[in-house]
Amino acid sequence: MLSVLLLGCNFQATLADSFLADLDELSDNEADVLEEENNDVANMEEDIDGDLADIETLNYDDLDSVSKLQKSQRYIDIMQKVEDALEKGSHISNQGMVLEDDPEYQLIVDCNGLSVDIENEIVIIHNFIRDKYRLKFPELESLVHHPIDYARVVKKIGNEMDLTLVDLEGLLPSAIIMVVSVTASTTSGKPLPEDVLQKTVDACDRALALDTAKKKVLEFVESRMGYIAPNLSTIVGSAVAAKLMGTAGGLSALAKMPACNVQLLGAKKKTLAGFSTATSQFRVGYIEQTEIFQTTPPALRSRACRLLASKATLAARIDSTRGDPLGNAGKTLKEEIHKKIEKWQEPPPAKQPKPLPVPDSEPKKKRGGRRLRKMKERYAITDMRKLANRMQFGVPEESSLGDGLGEGYGMLGQAGSGKLRVSIGQSKLAAKVAKKFKEKNYGSSGATSGLTSSLAFTPVQGIELTNPQAHAHQLGSGTQSTYFSETGTFSKIKRT
Amino acid sequence: MIGTKLACRDRKGTSRKGKSCFIKSVMHGECNGCSLQMDEVLSSVAEKIKNFAVIYVVDITEVPEFNTMYELYDPSTVMFFFRNKHIMIDLGTGNNNKINWALKDKQEFIDIVETVYRGARKGRGLVIAPKDYSTKYRY
């Protein structure tokens, strides 16, 4: 049916694969599906072929087929215009004109697009240089990440095997130079053939040329920034505003971004392995270079960054719709930012000594619930103690020392109580739980302790059998009246 | 029992009145270290207990009318009154009517005042102090 070409970094192939897999799962309209599949695959194959062609061109030695931008007409036109404008110097004479009709504005829009394209181009060229130079010095690409620095270093080193003869001062920080020199002494690369070397150096030159072009473009945009986006440049400064616009790809693109993205525009991602990340800044981009950010104390910098990014986004949105050509909104926003940062730096209000509240005026917060009940159970009055506290009428109680001395035993152990021993007894909560448990498992009702005996030893009859349940409610609840009779009434007042 | 409110400490009468008419007055005798210390404690405590107690400082040399009635002979005396009724405190010293000596600890004093307030609000004429001062003279 279809033969799908799988290539290393060709994700189009896997995309086709997934589409086909999806289509395979459809069961109805097989014929239509097949047709669609074929069409899709035809397109995919074309694309794949296109990509194949690209990859093959990358493998070619020809730089021009890889990097087409510099030869393109568009590029040449725009660069020419930029240079003219830079020579003319800044002039703001077109205040009456609508922004969109202004040719300068159009140029600036083009510049923004161009700077993005230049950046992409630089990446492609960087890949090209890297592929070529891999034979000579493979470790260099992991040591020097920035494409322009890489190009410079490659140009400087050339085909040299001994790095002590190469002076990398000024191109790289000295720490990295040291690392590069050390790695070069143990590298597994071999010197390049002459033509490959020439091509590589050409590519480096082109990358550097593109870089300078980009810088020119940025310079131009920066000089016009006050005219294009007055509010934004009031807040963050024209250089940073130009950079932001350039990276975003235009003022409207910048306006459409959420503020969190604006904060991260231009953020450097990698720190080299072996160097500490403790001092590396939290996620800040070009905003880091603004004056406001630099003047805030380090503790407040992350908050300031967020604030700046959000207000800058607002200003960009105002500018993209040309809502405030004079830049007043920018000024108010800047004032706001300053005020907020100052407020953050204020010391907290002094602590006032509070007078004591009136005693007993605030009722105690009583807690309830199962936990408290369980805790209280530990100190609750036991049945034994209850019995000991009560006395039968007309029956003298026994006492610990005998004859009324010592502690009285009350109803504990008296005849007719039906209990030989008073067990500790289960607490109410435990009783509920035990009851549920028993009903679940054994289906019996009533919770009698295993130690109760139905035999009672009495002095008169010896052993008497009593119904243990009969006296179970002897203690009873406190609500049943033991003093007042249920049936008796007042003598003079008739019971109704 | 009326003096000027919180003037200087030297032989001046200052009275502090409680919101619930809880009056506590301090009578001052000769201005010496004992009364100054008591003064210090009272003034530092006054703000804290102002919601339920007011402190009046009275100089007994200037207002001698009550000296015989309340037997005010010591350098510093603190008595407690609640709604015009004298409240007695059982301090363990034998004299339940007043505190004759200078207390050093602010928190102790606040505790005594709170106890007096609680008991007085309930209607008690005699409250028991949280700390026993019977061994006060043993150093």
XYZ file of C-alpha atoms in Angstrom:
635
model
C 0.000 0.000 0.000
C 2.216 2.728 1.216
C 5.833 2.763 1.965
C 6.677 5.339 4.550
C 10.184 6.663 4.534
C 11.681 6.940 7.952
C 14.539 9.356 8.369
C 16.466 10.407 11.403
C 15.229 13.854 12.098
C 12.341 13.852 9.695
C 9.245 14.256 11.756
C 7.003 14.559 8.741
C 7.328 10.840 8.257
C 6.131 10.015 11.705
C 3.295 12.508 11.250
C 2.194 10.686 8.133
C 2.482 7.473 10.062
C 0.166 8.700 12.789
C -2.357 10.003 10.286
C -2.360 6.686 8.536
C -2.808 4.890 11.803
C -5.811 7.067 12.596
C -7.297 6.487 9.193
C -6.730 2.781 9.532
C -8.998 2.691 12.526
C -11.963 4.084 10.608
C -14.203 1.252 9.497
C -16.841 2.979 7.347
C -16.328 4.303 3.840
C -13.195 2.432 3.246
C -13.119 3.532 -0.368
C -13.297 7.241 0.439
C -10.847 6.782 3.193
C -8.479 5.020 0.877
C -8.759 7.844 -1.607
C -8.151 10.412 1.080
C -5.291 8.417 2.355
C -3.731 8.309 -1.027
C -4.153 12.021 -1.512
C -2.778 12.775 1.923
C 0.061 10.435 1.408
C 0.743 11.949 -1.957
C 1.036 15.316 -0.294
C 3.038 13.850 2.523
C 5.352 12.201 0.097
C 5.875 15.427 -1.694
C 6.636 17.093 1.559
C 8.863 14.259 2.563
C 10.639 14.540 -0.731
C 10.939 18.255 -0.184
C 12.397 17.651 3.214
C 14.636 14.985 1.843
C 15.801 17.488 -0.672
C 16.490 19.958 2.135
C 18.365 17.438 4.159
C 20.321 16.404 1.133
C 21.148 19.988 0.403
C 22.334 20.371 3.929
C 24.642 17.556 3.258
C 25.828 19.307 0.175
C 28.817 21.479 0.401
C 27.134 24.434 -1.138
C 26.421 27.176 1.329
C 24.224 29.124 -0.992
C 21.580 26.468 -1.233
C 21.296 26.492 2.534
C 21.341 30.131 3.238
C 19.262 31.964 0.709
C 18.355 35.012 2.663
C 21.297 37.177 1.892
C 20.774 36.817 -1.789
C 17.067 37.477 -1.637
C 15.745 40.706 -3.079
C 13.726 41.529 -0.042
C 16.708 41.471 2.176
C 18.740 43.705 -0.077
C 15.929 46.222 -0.427
C 15.268 46.524 3.233
C 18.917 46.784 4.162
C 19.360 49.559 1.653
C 16.450 51.495 3.019
C 17.662 51.020 6.563
C 21.056 52.374 5.733
C 19.558 55.374 4.008
C 17.309 56.089 6.921
C 20.156 55.779 9.373
C 22.159 58.269 7.409
C 19.312 60.681 7.213
C 19.069 60.702 10.961
C 15.907 60.844 12.958
C 13.228 63.173 11.799
C 9.699 63.263 13.038
C 7.778 65.249 10.538
C 4.854 63.070 9.806
C 2.608 63.702 12.730
C -0.469 64.348 10.661
C -0.235 61.130 8.773
C -1.895 57.952 9.846
C 0.675 55.488 11.018
C -0.111 52.754 8.554
C 0.376 55.002 5.525
C 3.729 56.173 6.654
C 6.452 54.512 4.581
C 8.761 54.575 7.551
C 6.315 52.611 9.594
C 6.084 50.066 6.832
C 9.838 49.875 6.804
C 9.879 49.263 10.500
C 7.319 46.511 10.204
C 9.460 44.955 7.496
C 12.502 45.336 9.679
C 10.866 43.399 12.458
C 10.007 40.558 10.135
C 13.483 40.668 8.721
C 15.180 40.487 12.084
C 13.243 37.315 12.881
C 14.230 35.884 9.526
C 17.846 36.821 10.048
C 17.799 35.029 13.332
C 16.442 31.875 11.776
C 19.007 32.151 9.049
C 21.788 32.441 11.570
C 20.592 29.258 13.222
C 20.658 27.413 9.903
C 24.141 28.656 9.135
C 25.241 27.729 12.619
C 24.074 24.193 12.011
C 25.966 24.161 8.758
C 29.190 25.364 10.360
C 28.772 22.926 13.179
C 28.308 19.970 10.866
C 31.414 20.887 8.961
C 33.564 21.648 11.931
C 32.564 18.524 13.780
C 35.338 16.639 12.107
C 37.882 19.034 13.463
C 36.697 19.909 16.940
C 33.497 18.138 17.984
C 33.436 19.330 21.583
C 33.377 22.990 20.672
C 29.656 23.032 19.958
C 28.814 21.998 23.501
C 31.203 24.524 25.020
C 30.220 27.567 23.015
C 26.500 27.774 22.561
C 25.937 31.150 21.053
C 25.951 30.883 17.245
C 27.827 34.119 16.628
C 30.468 33.360 19.226
C 30.833 29.910 17.741
C 31.321 31.397 14.277
C 33.962 33.784 15.565
C 35.834 31.080 17.400
C 35.770 28.770 14.401
C 37.099 31.538 12.202
C 39.875 32.279 14.657
C 40.948 28.708 15.195
C 40.721 27.691 11.543
C 42.649 24.506 10.992
C 45.019 24.966 13.888
C 45.585 21.915 16.055
C 47.514 23.577 18.841
C 45.298 26.021 20.664
C 48.082 27.717 22.542
C 48.944 29.503 19.307
C 45.427 30.815 18.965
C 44.440 33.909 20.867
C 40.805 33.831 21.855
C 40.951 36.904 24.061
C 37.981 39.165 23.679
C 35.893 36.600 21.891
C 34.960 34.553 24.920
C 35.059 34.912 28.694
C 38.435 33.759 30.008
C 36.974 30.814 31.914
C 35.516 29.410 28.726
C 38.763 30.042 26.842
C 40.508 27.905 29.418
C 37.994 25.105 29.055
C 38.219 25.283 25.278
C 42.011 25.105 25.316
C 42.007 22.132 27.635
C 39.419 20.291 25.567
C 41.280 21.071 22.376
C 44.391 19.375 23.669
C 42.493 16.110 24.072
C 40.154 16.415 21.122
C 39.492 13.551 18.806
C 39.215 15.727 15.711
C 41.435 15.832 12.692
C 42.356 18.818 10.536
C 39.920 19.612 7.760
C 40.658 19.429 4.078
C 41.320 22.809 2.485
C 38.067 23.238 0.557
C 35.925 22.239 3.507
C 37.805 24.691 5.624
C 37.205 27.403 3.065
C 33.512 26.711 2.974
C 33.344 26.749 6.748
C 35.097 30.073 6.957
C 32.771 31.453 4.301
C 29.801 30.341 6.339
C 31.271 32.013 9.395
C 31.722 35.228 7.481
C 28.163 35.098 6.327
C 26.896 34.510 9.834
C 28.862 37.485 11.078
C 27.590 39.636 8.247
C 24.027 38.701 9.090
C 24.720 39.538 12.659
C 25.934 43.020 11.809
C 22.944 43.495 9.561
C 20.667 42.548 12.390
C 22.401 45.002 14.649
C 21.916 47.762 12.099
C 18.278 46.950 11.785
C 17.854 47.028 15.530
C 19.672 50.326 15.743
C 17.374 51.801 13.168
C 14.271 50.534 14.903
C 15.551 51.825 18.193
C 16.027 55.308 16.823
C 12.513 55.339 15.567
C 11.098 53.736 18.634
C 9.970 56.918 20.251
C 7.816 57.546 17.223
C 6.489 54.045 16.760
C 5.715 53.067 20.318
C 6.031 56.101 22.590
C 4.318 54.543 25.567
C 6.401 51.400 25.508
C 9.645 53.294 25.160
C 8.737 55.546 28.093
C 8.436 52.557 30.344
C 11.258 50.263 29.304
C 13.480 52.525 27.252
C 13.892 52.533 23.473
C 16.683 49.952 23.253
C 14.781 47.322 25.173
C 11.559 48.239 23.371
C 13.254 47.719 20.021
C 14.620 44.385 21.128
C 11.278 43.246 22.411
C 9.578 44.253 19.212
C 12.248 42.608 17.156
C 12.023 39.342 19.002
C 8.260 39.320 19.019
C 8.083 40.076 15.334
C 6.278 43.355 15.320
C 4.290 45.632 17.558
C 0.995 43.866 17.038
C 2.633 40.520 17.714
C 4.074 41.924 20.900
C 0.675 43.299 21.870
C -0.937 39.914 21.404
C 1.479 38.196 23.746
C 0.482 37.656 27.348
C 2.616 39.495 29.845
C 4.300 36.363 31.133
C 5.711 35.748 27.659
C 6.884 39.311 27.337
C 8.802 38.833 30.569
C 10.680 35.923 29.041
C 11.497 37.447 25.674
C 15.225 37.237 25.249
C 15.859 35.036 28.269
C 19.055 33.024 28.036
C 18.376 29.387 28.557
C 21.548 27.485 29.040
C 24.301 27.881 31.532
C 27.314 25.798 30.784
C 27.820 22.564 32.619
C 30.417 22.936 35.291
C 29.433 26.478 36.119
C 27.239 27.109 39.091
C 23.587 27.875 38.524
C 23.243 29.449 41.951
C 23.823 32.942 40.652
C 21.866 32.562 37.457
C 18.870 34.823 37.375
C 15.324 33.636 37.584
C 13.475 33.933 34.323
C 14.109 37.427 33.028
C 14.644 38.467 29.467
C 15.306 41.836 27.927
C 13.373 43.395 30.779
C 16.496 42.862 32.830
C 18.232 45.636 30.931
C 15.678 48.313 31.721
C 16.640 51.142 33.980
C 13.821 50.505 36.409
C 14.884 46.914 36.889
C 18.505 47.821 37.446
C 17.645 50.356 40.108
C 15.451 48.108 42.227
C 17.063 46.319 45.170
C 17.798 42.662 44.437
C 15.186 41.365 46.879
C 12.347 42.985 44.952
C 13.641 42.199 41.502
C 11.367 39.299 40.645
C 8.281 41.300 41.622
C 9.554 44.306 39.719
C 10.140 42.175 36.659
C 6.595 40.903 36.680
C 5.226 44.380 37.194
C 7.321 45.800 34.388
C 6.329 43.061 32.010
C 2.628 43.561 32.653
C 2.754 47.332 32.309
C 4.945 47.061 29.236
C 2.395 44.763 27.672
C -0.337 47.259 28.404
C 1.711 50.023 26.837
C 2.432 47.877 23.799
C -1.264 47.252 23.394
C -2.008 50.951 23.576
C 0.691 51.615 21.000
C -0.397 48.924 18.614
C -3.807 50.583 18.338
C -2.205 54.005 18.328
C -4.387 54.983 21.241
C -2.071 57.549 22.747
C 0.398 59.060 20.317
C 1.838 61.520 22.809
C 2.954 58.913 25.294
C 0.969 60.149 28.287
C -0.324 56.720 29.133
C 3.267 55.530 29.229
C 4.151 58.284 31.655
C 1.279 57.411 33.999
C 2.203 53.752 33.886
C 5.788 54.584 34.697
C 4.665 56.697 37.639
C 2.548 53.807 38.848
C 5.495 51.465 38.649
C 7.702 53.831 40.605
C 5.084 54.298 43.273
C 4.523 50.586 43.671
C 8.205 49.828 44.013
C 8.541 52.539 46.625
C 5.614 51.164 48.556
C 7.198 47.738 48.650
C 10.247 49.224 50.243
C 8.323 50.849 53.079
C 8.969 49.402 56.521
C 6.012 47.602 58.097
C 3.817 49.610 60.494
C 5.027 49.720 64.084
C 3.547 47.208 66.467
C 1.018 48.725 68.840
C 0.886 47.304 72.349
C -2.590 45.913 72.859
C -4.362 46.295 76.193
C -5.669 43.134 77.814
C -9.307 42.216 77.213
C -11.791 42.378 80.066
C -11.649 39.089 82.005
C -14.598 36.747 81.488
C -16.082 38.917 78.800
C -15.288 36.493 76.019
C -16.891 33.089 76.557
C -14.569 30.151 76.257
C -14.699 28.308 72.973
C -16.029 24.928 73.984
C -15.211 22.113 71.680
C -17.279 19.047 71.104
C -17.190 15.977 69.033
C -16.143 12.387 69.281
C -12.585 13.084 70.209
C -13.522 15.206 73.180
C -16.105 12.673 74.344
C -13.527 9.917 74.249
C -11.163 12.057 76.231
C -13.803 12.838 78.803
C -14.630 9.163 79.158
C -11.295 8.597 80.783
C -12.298 10.818 83.669
C -15.992 9.973 83.817
C -17.539 8.507 86.985
C -17.592 4.757 86.812
C -20.499 2.576 87.814
C -18.619 1.365 90.839
C -18.190 4.867 92.113
C -21.829 5.633 91.424
C -22.911 2.696 93.505
C -20.566 3.657 96.265
C -21.990 7.168 96.294
C -25.548 6.023 96.869
C -27.146 4.411 99.821
C -30.205 2.415 100.357
C -32.794 3.893 102.654
C -32.664 2.485 106.120
C -29.728 0.208 105.436
C -26.410 1.197 107.002
C -23.546 1.062 104.570
C -20.341 -0.855 105.010
C -17.141 1.058 105.338
C -13.501 0.326 104.790
C -12.462 0.476 108.438
C -15.728 -0.873 109.734
C -18.241 0.747 112.080
C -18.741 3.858 110.054
C -15.062 4.788 109.980
C -13.145 5.017 106.748
C -14.594 5.283 103.328
C -18.194 4.223 102.860
C -19.089 1.594 100.317
C -22.678 2.665 99.746
C -24.639 0.196 97.646
C -21.494 -1.582 96.628
C -21.621 -5.201 97.641
C -24.939 -4.987 99.493
C -27.388 -7.809 99.469
C -30.227 -7.569 97.012
C -28.239 -5.635 94.549
C -27.845 -8.808 92.584
C -24.250 -8.111 91.742
C -21.412 -9.952 93.304
C -18.842 -7.921 91.596
C -19.189 -4.678 89.833
C -17.212 -4.769 86.679
C -15.667 -1.675 85.248
C -18.352 -1.680 82.647
C -18.129 -0.551 79.141
C -18.247 3.101 78.301
C -21.249 4.324 76.369
C -19.337 4.819 73.155
C -17.631 1.513 73.345
C -20.982 -0.064 74.118
C -22.459 1.314 70.917
C -19.552 0.025 68.903
C -19.610 -3.351 70.581
C -23.339 -3.638 70.006
C -22.997 -2.911 66.328
C -20.172 -5.335 66.054
C -22.099 -8.089 67.776
C -25.259 -7.516 65.793
C -23.266 -7.662 62.639
C -21.389 -10.800 63.440
C -23.405 -12.799 65.905
C -26.882 -11.427 65.516
C -27.452 -11.447 69.253
C -28.696 -8.457 71.170
C -27.771 -7.265 74.594
C -24.295 -6.603 75.837
C -23.630 -8.561 78.930
C -20.167 -8.878 80.227
C -18.711 -12.345 80.089
C -17.961 -12.315 83.779
C -21.507 -11.853 85.049
C -22.941 -14.796 86.797
C -26.577 -15.471 87.407
C -25.730 -16.988 90.755
C -25.597 -14.751 93.739
C -24.397 -15.776 97.127
C -26.652 -14.455 99.834
C -26.342 -14.971 103.579
C -29.951 -16.163 104.025
C -30.615 -18.608 101.247
C -27.046 -19.370 100.214
C -27.234 -19.306 96.496
C -29.974 -17.519 94.702
C -30.597 -17.372 91.045
C -31.423 -13.955 89.889
C -32.216 -12.510 86.581
C -29.179 -10.434 85.768
C -31.220 -8.132 83.559
C -33.560 -7.207 86.366
C -31.042 -5.162 88.233
C -29.228 -3.956 85.196
C -31.224 -0.767 85.191
C -30.825 -0.218 88.863
C -28.599 2.773 88.381
C -30.863 4.084 85.753
C -30.889 7.500 84.210
C -31.038 10.577 86.297
C -34.309 11.636 84.819
C -36.371 9.009 86.591
C -37.491 10.429 89.828
C -36.616 8.335 92.845
C -37.949 10.793 95.391
C -41.133 12.003 93.923
C -43.755 9.381 93.376
C -45.152 8.865 89.936
C -48.641 8.202 91.217
C -49.007 10.321 94.327
C -50.595 13.782 94.206
C -50.983 16.837 96.308
C -53.561 16.335 99.056
C -55.436 19.550 98.411
C -54.975 19.910 94.655
C -56.660 17.310 92.544
C -54.487 15.650 89.956
C -55.863 16.451 86.512
C -10.653 59.659 96.466
C -10.398 62.083 93.630
C -7.027 63.274 92.413
C -5.724 64.560 89.116
C -5.272 62.024 86.380
C -1.785 60.667 85.881
C 0.331 63.629 86.768
C 3.961 63.215 87.832
C 4.806 60.645 90.402
C 6.432 62.679 93.072
C 3.930 63.199 95.810
C 1.134 63.798 93.406
C -2.198 62.123 93.430
C -3.227 60.451 90.198
C -6.340 58.475 89.798
C -7.197 55.980 87.146
C -10.795 54.963 86.855
C -12.026 51.733 85.306
C -14.665 51.614 82.653
C -16.885 49.419 84.707
C -16.413 51.806 87.579
C -13.664 49.639 88.863
C -11.521 51.865 90.954
C -8.241 50.969 92.355
C -6.324 53.529 94.226
C -2.821 53.746 95.425
C -1.948 55.813 98.385
C 1.485 57.186 98.554
C 3.438 57.860 101.617
C 6.863 59.429 101.674
C 8.517 59.478 98.339
C 11.134 56.824 98.661
C 12.353 53.867 96.679
C 9.517 51.658 97.784
C 6.790 53.849 96.500
C 8.742 54.730 93.390
C 9.059 51.091 92.501
C 5.359 50.556 93.012
C 4.682 53.630 90.937
C 6.835 52.246 88.156
C 4.936 48.980 88.126
C 1.597 50.727 88.168
C 2.379 53.102 85.363
C 3.690 50.349 83.116
C 0.623 48.248 83.773
C -1.952 51.009 83.414
C -2.263 50.825 79.616
C -2.621 47.100 79.601
C -5.438 46.827 82.096
C -7.240 49.982 81.103
C -10.193 47.971 79.821
C -11.160 46.778 83.265
C -9.228 48.775 85.816
C -8.185 52.301 86.450
C -5.399 53.364 88.737
C -5.532 56.383 90.947
C -2.436 57.498 92.789
C -3.113 59.574 95.841
C -0.592 61.291 98.048
C -1.606 60.818 101.612
C 0.261 63.863 102.795
C -1.889 65.967 100.540
C -5.125 64.142 101.130
C -4.979 63.061 104.771
C -8.710 62.660 105.297
C -8.724 58.910 104.844
C -5.551 58.066 106.709
C -7.286 56.953 109.895
C -10.170 55.290 108.067
C -7.986 53.052 106.014
C -4.975 53.011 108.294
C -2.620 54.412 105.709
C 0.793 54.517 107.333
C 3.040 52.627 104.930
C 5.132 54.134 102.134
C 2.959 52.547 99.484
C -0.467 51.030 99.780
C -2.727 49.580 97.134
C -6.397 49.108 97.777
C -9.092 47.816 95.487
C -12.548 49.226 95.047
C -15.303 48.026 92.792
C -18.350 50.211 92.332
C -17.591 52.020 95.523
C -17.208 48.845 97.535
C -13.908 47.885 99.085
C -12.744 44.446 97.960
C -10.536 42.375 100.263
C -7.789 40.088 99.019
C -6.421 37.125 100.862
C -2.697 37.540 100.269
C -1.591 35.325 103.117
C 0.018 38.234 104.982
C -2.759 38.583 107.486
C -3.906 41.972 106.231
C -6.644 41.376 103.699
C -7.447 44.998 103.059
C -4.459 46.209 101.133
C -1.076 45.538 99.661
C 1.443 47.335 101.862
C 4.619 46.636 99.995
C 6.039 47.327 96.579
C 5.447 44.606 94.050
C 8.282 44.029 91.608
C 6.651 41.935 88.954
C 4.201 43.500 86.510
C 2.584 40.225 85.616
C 1.963 39.405 89.268
C 0.164 42.649 89.693
C -1.935 42.109 86.578
C -2.908 38.695 87.911
C -4.029 40.152 91.219
C -6.065 42.822 89.483
C -7.718 40.256 87.265
C -8.587 38.029 90.186
C -10.068 40.954 92.079
C -12.092 41.945 89.022
C -13.463 38.464 88.508
C -14.425 37.984 92.105
C -15.862 41.451 92.478
C -17.994 41.026 89.370
C -19.438 37.877 90.862
C -20.281 39.750 93.996
C -17.576 38.424 96.285
C -16.243 40.693 98.971
C -13.105 38.641 99.500
C -10.995 37.108 96.771
C -7.989 34.836 97.102
C -4.811 36.098 95.506
C -3.133 33.766 93.004
C 0.172 33.970 94.837
C 0.809 33.605 98.519
C 2.808 36.397 100.146
C 3.064 35.050 103.648
C 6.778 34.423 103.201
C 7.282 37.810 101.680
C 9.712 38.894 104.281
C 11.969 35.928 103.904
C 14.717 36.653 101.446
